[in-house]
Short mmCIF file of C-alpha atoms in Angstrom, two decimals:
data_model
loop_
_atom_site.label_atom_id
_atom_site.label_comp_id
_atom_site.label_asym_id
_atom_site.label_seq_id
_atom_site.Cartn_x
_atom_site.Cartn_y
_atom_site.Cartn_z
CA UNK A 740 -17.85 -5.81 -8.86
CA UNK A 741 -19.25 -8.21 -11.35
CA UNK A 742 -17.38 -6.29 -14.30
CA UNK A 743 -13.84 -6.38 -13.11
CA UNK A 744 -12.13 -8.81 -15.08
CA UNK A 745 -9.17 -11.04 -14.07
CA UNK A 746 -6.29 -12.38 -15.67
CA UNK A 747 -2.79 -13.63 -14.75
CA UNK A 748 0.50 -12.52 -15.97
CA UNK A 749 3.71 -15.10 -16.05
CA UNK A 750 6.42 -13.25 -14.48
CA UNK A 751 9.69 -15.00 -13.70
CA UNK A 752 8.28 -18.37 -13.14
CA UNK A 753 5.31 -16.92 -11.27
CA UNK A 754 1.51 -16.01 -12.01
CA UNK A 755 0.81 -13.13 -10.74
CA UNK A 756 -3.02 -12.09 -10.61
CA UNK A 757 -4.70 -8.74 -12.29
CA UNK A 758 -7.82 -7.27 -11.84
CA UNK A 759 -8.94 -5.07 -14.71
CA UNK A 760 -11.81 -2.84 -15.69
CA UNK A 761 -12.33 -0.36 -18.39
CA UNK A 762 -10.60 0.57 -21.77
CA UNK A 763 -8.46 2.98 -23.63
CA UNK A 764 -5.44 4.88 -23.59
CA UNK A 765 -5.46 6.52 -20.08
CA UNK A 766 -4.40 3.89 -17.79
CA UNK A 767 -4.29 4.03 -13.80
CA UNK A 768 -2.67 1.06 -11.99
CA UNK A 769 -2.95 1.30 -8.19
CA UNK A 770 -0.79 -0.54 -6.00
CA UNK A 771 -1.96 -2.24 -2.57
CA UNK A 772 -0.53 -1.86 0.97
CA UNK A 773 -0.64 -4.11 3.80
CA UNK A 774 -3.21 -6.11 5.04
CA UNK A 775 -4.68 -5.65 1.43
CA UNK A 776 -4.86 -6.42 -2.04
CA UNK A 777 -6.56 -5.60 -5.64
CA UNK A 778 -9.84 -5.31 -3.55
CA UNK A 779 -9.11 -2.68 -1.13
CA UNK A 780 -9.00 -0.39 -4.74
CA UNK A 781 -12.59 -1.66 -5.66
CA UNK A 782 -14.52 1.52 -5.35
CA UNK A 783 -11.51 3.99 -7.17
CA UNK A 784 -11.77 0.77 -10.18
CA UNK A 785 -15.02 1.24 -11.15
CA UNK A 786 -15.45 4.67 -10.75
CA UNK A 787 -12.43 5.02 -12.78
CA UNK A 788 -13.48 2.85 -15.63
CA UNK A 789 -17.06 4.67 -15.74
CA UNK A 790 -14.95 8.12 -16.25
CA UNK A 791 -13.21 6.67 -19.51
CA UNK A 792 -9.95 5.39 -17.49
CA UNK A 793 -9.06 1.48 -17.76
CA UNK A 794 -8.21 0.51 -14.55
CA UNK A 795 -5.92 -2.38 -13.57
CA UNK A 796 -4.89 -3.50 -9.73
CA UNK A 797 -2.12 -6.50 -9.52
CA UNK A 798 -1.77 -8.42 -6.37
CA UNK A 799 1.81 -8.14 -5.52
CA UNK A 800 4.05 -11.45 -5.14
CA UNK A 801 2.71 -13.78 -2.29
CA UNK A 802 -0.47 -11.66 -2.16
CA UNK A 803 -3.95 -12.70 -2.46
CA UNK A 804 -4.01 -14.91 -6.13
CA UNK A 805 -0.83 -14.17 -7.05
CA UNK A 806 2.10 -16.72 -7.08
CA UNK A 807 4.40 -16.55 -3.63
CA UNK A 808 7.68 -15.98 -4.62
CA UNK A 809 10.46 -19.62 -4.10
CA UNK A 810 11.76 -18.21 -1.32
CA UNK A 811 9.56 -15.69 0.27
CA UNK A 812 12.22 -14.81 2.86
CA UNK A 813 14.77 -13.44 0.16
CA UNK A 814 11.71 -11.31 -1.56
CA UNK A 815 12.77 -7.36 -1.98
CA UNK A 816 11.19 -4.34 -2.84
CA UNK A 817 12.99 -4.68 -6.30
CA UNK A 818 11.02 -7.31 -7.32
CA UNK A 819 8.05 -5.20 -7.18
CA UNK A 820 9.48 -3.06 -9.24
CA UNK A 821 10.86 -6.04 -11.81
CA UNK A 822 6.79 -7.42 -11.87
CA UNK A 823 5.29 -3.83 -12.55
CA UNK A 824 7.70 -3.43 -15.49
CA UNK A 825 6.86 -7.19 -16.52
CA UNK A 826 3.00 -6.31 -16.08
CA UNK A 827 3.08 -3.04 -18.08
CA UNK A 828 5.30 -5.00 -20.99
CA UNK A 829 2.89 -7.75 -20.89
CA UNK A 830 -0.20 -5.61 -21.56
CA UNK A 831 0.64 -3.57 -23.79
CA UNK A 832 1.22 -0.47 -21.74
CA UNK A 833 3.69 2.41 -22.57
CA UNK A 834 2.51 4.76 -19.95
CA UNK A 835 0.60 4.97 -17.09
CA UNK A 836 -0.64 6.74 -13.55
CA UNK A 837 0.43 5.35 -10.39
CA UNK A 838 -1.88 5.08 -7.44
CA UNK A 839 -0.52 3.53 -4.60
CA UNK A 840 -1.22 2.58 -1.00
CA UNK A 841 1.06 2.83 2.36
CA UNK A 842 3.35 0.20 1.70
CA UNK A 843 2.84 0.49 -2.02
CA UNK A 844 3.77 4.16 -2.07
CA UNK A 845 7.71 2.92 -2.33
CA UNK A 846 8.08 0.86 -5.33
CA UNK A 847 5.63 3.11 -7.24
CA UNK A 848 7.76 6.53 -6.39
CA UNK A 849 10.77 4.36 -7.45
CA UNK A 850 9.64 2.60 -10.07
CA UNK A 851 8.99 6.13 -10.96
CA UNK A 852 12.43 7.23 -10.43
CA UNK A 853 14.04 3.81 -12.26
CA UNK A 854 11.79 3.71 -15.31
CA UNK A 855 10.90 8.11 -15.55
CA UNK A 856 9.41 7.03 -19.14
CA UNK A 857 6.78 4.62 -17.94
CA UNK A 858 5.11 7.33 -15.56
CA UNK A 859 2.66 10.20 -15.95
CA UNK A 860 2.05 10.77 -12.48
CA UNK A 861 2.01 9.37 -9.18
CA UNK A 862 -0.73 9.40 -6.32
CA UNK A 863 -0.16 8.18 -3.24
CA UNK A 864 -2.54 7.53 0.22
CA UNK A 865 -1.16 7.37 3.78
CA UNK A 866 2.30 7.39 2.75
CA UNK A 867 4.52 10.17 1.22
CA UNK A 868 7.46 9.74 -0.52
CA UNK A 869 10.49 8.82 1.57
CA UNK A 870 13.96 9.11 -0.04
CA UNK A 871 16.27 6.12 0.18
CA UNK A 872 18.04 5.73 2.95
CA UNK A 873 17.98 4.19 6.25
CA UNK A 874 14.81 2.87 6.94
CA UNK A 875 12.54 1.98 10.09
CA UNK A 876 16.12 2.18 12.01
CA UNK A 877 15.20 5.57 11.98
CA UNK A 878 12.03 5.36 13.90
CA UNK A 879 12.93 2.62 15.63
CA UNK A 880 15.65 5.22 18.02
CA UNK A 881 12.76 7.07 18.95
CA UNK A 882 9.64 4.38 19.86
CA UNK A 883 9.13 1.39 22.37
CA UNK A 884 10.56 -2.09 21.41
CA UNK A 885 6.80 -3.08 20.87
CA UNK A 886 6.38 -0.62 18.14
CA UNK A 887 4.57 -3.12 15.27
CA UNK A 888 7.39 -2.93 12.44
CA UNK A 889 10.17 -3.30 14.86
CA UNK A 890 8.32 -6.94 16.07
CA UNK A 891 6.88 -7.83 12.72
CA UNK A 892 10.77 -7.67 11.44
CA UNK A 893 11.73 -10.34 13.81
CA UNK A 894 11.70 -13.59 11.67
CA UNK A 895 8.82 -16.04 14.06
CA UNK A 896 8.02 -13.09 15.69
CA UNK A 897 4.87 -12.13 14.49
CA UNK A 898 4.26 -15.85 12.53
CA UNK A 899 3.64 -17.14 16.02
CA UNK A 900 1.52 -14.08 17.23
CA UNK A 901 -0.05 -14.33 13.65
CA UNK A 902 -0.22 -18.32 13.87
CA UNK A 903 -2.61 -18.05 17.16
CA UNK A 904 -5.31 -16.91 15.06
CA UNK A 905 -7.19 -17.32 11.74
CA UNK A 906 -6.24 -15.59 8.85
CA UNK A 907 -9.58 -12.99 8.86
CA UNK A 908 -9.01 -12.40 12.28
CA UNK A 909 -5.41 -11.43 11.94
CA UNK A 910 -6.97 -8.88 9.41
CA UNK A 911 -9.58 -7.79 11.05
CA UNK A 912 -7.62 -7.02 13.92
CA UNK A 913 -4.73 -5.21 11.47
CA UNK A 914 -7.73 -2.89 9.79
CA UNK A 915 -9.10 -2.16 13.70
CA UNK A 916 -5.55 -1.28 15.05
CA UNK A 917 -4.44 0.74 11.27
CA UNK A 918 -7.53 2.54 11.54
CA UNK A 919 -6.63 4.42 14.54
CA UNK A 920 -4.62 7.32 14.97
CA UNK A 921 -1.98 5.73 17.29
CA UNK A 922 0.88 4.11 16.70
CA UNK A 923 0.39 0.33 17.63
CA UNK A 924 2.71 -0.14 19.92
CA UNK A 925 2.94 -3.46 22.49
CA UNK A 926 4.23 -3.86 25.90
CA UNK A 927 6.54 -5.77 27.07
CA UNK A 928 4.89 -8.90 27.65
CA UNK A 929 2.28 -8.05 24.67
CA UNK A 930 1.98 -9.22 21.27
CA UNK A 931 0.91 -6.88 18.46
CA UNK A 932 -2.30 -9.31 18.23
CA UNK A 933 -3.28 -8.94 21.89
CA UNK A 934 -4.10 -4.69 20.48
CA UNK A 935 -7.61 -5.74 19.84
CA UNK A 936 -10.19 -6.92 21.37
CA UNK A 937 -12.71 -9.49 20.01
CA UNK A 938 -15.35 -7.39 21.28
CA UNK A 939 -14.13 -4.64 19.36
CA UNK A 940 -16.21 -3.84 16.06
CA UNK A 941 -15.02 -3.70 12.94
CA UNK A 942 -14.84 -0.19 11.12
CA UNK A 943 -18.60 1.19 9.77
CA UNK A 944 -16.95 1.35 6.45
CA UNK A 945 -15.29 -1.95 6.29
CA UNK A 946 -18.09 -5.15 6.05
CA UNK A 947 -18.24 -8.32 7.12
CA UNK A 948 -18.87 -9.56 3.34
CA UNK A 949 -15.37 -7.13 2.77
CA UNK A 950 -13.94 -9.06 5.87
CA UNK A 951 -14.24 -11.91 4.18
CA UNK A 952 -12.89 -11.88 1.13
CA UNK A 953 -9.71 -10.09 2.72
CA UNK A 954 -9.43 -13.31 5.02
CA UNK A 955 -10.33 -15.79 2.21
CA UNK A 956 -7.12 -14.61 0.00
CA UNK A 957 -4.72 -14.15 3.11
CA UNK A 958 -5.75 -17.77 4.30
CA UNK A 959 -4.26 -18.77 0.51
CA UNK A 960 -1.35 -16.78 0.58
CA UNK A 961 -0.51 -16.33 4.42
CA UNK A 962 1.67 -13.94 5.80
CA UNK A 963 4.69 -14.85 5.12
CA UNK A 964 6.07 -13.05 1.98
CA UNK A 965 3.96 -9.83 3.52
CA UNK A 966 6.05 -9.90 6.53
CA UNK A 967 9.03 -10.20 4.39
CA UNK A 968 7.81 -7.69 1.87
CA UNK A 969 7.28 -4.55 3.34
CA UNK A 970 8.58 -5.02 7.00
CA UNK A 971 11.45 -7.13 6.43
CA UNK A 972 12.87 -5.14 3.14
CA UNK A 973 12.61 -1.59 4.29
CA UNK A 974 16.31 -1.08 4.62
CA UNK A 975 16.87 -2.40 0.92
CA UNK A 976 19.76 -0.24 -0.71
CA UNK A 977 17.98 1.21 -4.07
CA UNK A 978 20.87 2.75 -5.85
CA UNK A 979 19.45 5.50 -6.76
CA UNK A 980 21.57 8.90 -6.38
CA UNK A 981 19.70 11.73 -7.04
CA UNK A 982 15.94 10.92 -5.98
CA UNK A 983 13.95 13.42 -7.28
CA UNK A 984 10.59 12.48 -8.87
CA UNK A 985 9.98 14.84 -11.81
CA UNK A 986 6.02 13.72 -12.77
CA UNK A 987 3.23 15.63 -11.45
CA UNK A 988 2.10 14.22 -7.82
CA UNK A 989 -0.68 14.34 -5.39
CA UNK A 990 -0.64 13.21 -1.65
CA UNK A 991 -3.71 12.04 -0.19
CA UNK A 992 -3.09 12.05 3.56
CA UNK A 993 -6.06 11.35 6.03
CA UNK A 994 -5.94 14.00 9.63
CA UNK A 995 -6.08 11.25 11.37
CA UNK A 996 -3.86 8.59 10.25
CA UNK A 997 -1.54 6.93 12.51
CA UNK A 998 1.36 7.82 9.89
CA UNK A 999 1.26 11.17 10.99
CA UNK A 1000 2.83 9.59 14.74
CA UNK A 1001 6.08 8.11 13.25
CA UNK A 1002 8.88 10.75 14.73
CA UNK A 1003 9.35 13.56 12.15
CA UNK A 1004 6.76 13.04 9.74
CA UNK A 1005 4.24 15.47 10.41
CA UNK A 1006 6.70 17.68 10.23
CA UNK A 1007 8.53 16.23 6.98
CA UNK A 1008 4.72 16.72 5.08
CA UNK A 1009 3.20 19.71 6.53
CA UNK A 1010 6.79 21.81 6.35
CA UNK A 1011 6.96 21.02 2.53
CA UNK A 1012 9.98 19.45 3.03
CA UNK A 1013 8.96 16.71 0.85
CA UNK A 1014 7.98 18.86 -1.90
CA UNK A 1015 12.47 18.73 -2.74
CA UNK A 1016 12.31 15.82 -3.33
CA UNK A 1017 8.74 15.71 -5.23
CA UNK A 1018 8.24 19.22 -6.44
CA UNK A 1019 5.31 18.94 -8.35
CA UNK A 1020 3.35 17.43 -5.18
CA UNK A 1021 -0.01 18.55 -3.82
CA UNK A 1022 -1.25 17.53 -0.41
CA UNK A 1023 -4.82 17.15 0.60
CA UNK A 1024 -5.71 16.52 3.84
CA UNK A 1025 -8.85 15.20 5.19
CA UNK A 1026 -10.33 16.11 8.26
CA UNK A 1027 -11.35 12.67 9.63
CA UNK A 1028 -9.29 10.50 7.18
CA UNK A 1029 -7.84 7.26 8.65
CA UNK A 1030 -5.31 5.30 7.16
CA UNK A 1031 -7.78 3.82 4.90
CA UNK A 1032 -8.71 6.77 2.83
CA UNK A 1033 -10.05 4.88 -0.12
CA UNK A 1034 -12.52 2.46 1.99
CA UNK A 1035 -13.82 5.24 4.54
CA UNK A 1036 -14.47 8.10 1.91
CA UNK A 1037 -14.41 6.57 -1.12
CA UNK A 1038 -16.67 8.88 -3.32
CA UNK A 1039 -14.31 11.86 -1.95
CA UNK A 1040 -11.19 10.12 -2.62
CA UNK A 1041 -12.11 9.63 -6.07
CA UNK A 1042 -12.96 12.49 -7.23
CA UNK A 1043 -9.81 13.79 -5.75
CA UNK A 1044 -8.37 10.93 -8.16
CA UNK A 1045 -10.50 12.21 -11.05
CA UNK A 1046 -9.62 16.17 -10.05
CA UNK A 1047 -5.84 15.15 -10.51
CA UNK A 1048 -6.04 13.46 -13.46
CA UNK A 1049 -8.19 15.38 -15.42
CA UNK A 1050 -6.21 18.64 -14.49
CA UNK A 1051 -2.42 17.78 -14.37
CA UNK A 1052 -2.31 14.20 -16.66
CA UNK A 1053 -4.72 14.11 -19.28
CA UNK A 1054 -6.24 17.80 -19.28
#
């Protein structure tokens, strides 16, 4: 960990933080979810950078040591995509390989689609591509008024279920509940919070000493701009008309990740329907993959990282 460098890039009145390691013309930048940042993509860095790639990880706006945006409540999706452009510019970078997370599968596939000569490829984990369109109002017809995205996208909703607690614990108890392979969904007279229990452990593949630092960064930045940015800005009109991806792409998806719950995506993966809209997509599948793919089997997620690289991008 010692070897990852980090710098900060000026974007639009704001720092926003970078973690870098390697060197050389093949660059991979991998793009968080939620509840993470540049650290969740620790083990892919390093393996990365000892295979010959340089590897670089921003925090998005208002996450861990970057700069929260003025007005976190009016923070989109296309500001994402504004700061990845920015970041690329800023260092230098003509081309690159996209890795990206759950939440961070969206602006990668359309920064993808907005800026075609910027991208060699696209990996994402947990999350496929989903064209634009309407958003959670989709899943929201089908699931309980508790489902987590439709309470998390009630402004004070979930910053007083949040506020109860402690920054760590809110993420420990986000990694517990994402880690399963159930929708969270409360009841009626339940927060999203009131999911876990403090007796319940953390997962074997996620530390105490990883706990940590997670809660350390969210207690600086807070919540607010990641409520906003995802769960807030999912309906956020892209103009994009004809969203096909044209790169090569590979779609990491874990057997057991709660993703696979939300009405019609299992069958929106498995039936290839998402290969029209991403033709040059492979899907691997792993038996006892959670959400959290990269943490739980990291040595088999990268090589699957390597494996696509070395045979569709740079072969």
């Amino acid at each position: 960990m010692d070897q990852i460098q980090h710098k900060f890039v000026q974007v639009q009145g704001l720092k926003l933080h970078v973690a870098e390691i390697g060197a050389g013309p093949k660059v991979v930048v991998f793009l968080h979810g939620f509840p993470e940042i540049w650290y969740s993509w620790r083990h892919q860095m390093i393996c990365l950078a000892n295979a010959g790639f340089r590897a670089i990880a921003p925090d998005f706006r208002g996450y861990g040591l970057s700069d929260p945006p003025p007005v976190p409540e009016k923070a989109m999706f296309g500001d994402l995509i504004s700061d990845l452009l920015a970041i690329l510019d800023f260092l230098e970078i003509n081309k690159a390989v996209l890795v990206a997370k759950d939440f961070g599968a969206k602006p990668a596939y359309l920064f993808a689609l907005l800026h075609p000569e910027r991208v060699l490829g696209v990996v994402t984990l947990g999350v496929p591509f989903i064209p634009p369109g309407p958003g959670p109002s989709q899943y929201q017809k089908y699931l309980p008024e508790g489902f987590y995205i439709s309470r998390w996208q009630k402004p004070g909703r979930a910053e007083a279920d949040f506020g109860r607690l402690d920054a760590k614990t809110v993420v420990r108890n986000i990694y517990i509940l994402f880690s399963r392979s159930e929708i969270p969904i409360a009841a009626e007279n339940q927060e999203i919070m009131d999911l876990v229990d403090l007796s319940t452990p953390l997962p074997p593949w996620f530390t105490e000493e990883d706990l940590a630092t997670y809660g350390a960064l969210y207690e600086k930045s807070g919540f607010q701009t990641a409520l906003q940015v995802p769960y807030r800005s999912l309906d956020e009109d892209i103009n994009i008309t004809e969203p096909v991806v044209e790169v090569p792409a590979l779609l990491i998806m874990g057997d057991k990740d709660y993703v696979f719950k939300f009405p019609g995506m299992e069958a929106y993966i498995k039936s290839g329907k998402v290969k029209e809209f991403v033709p040059g997509l492979d899907i691997i599948y792993l038996p006892e993959g959670s959400h959290f793919v990269q943490e739980q089997s990291p040595d088999e997620v990268n090589q699957l990282i390597l494996t696509f690289l070395n045979a569709r991008i740079w072969s």
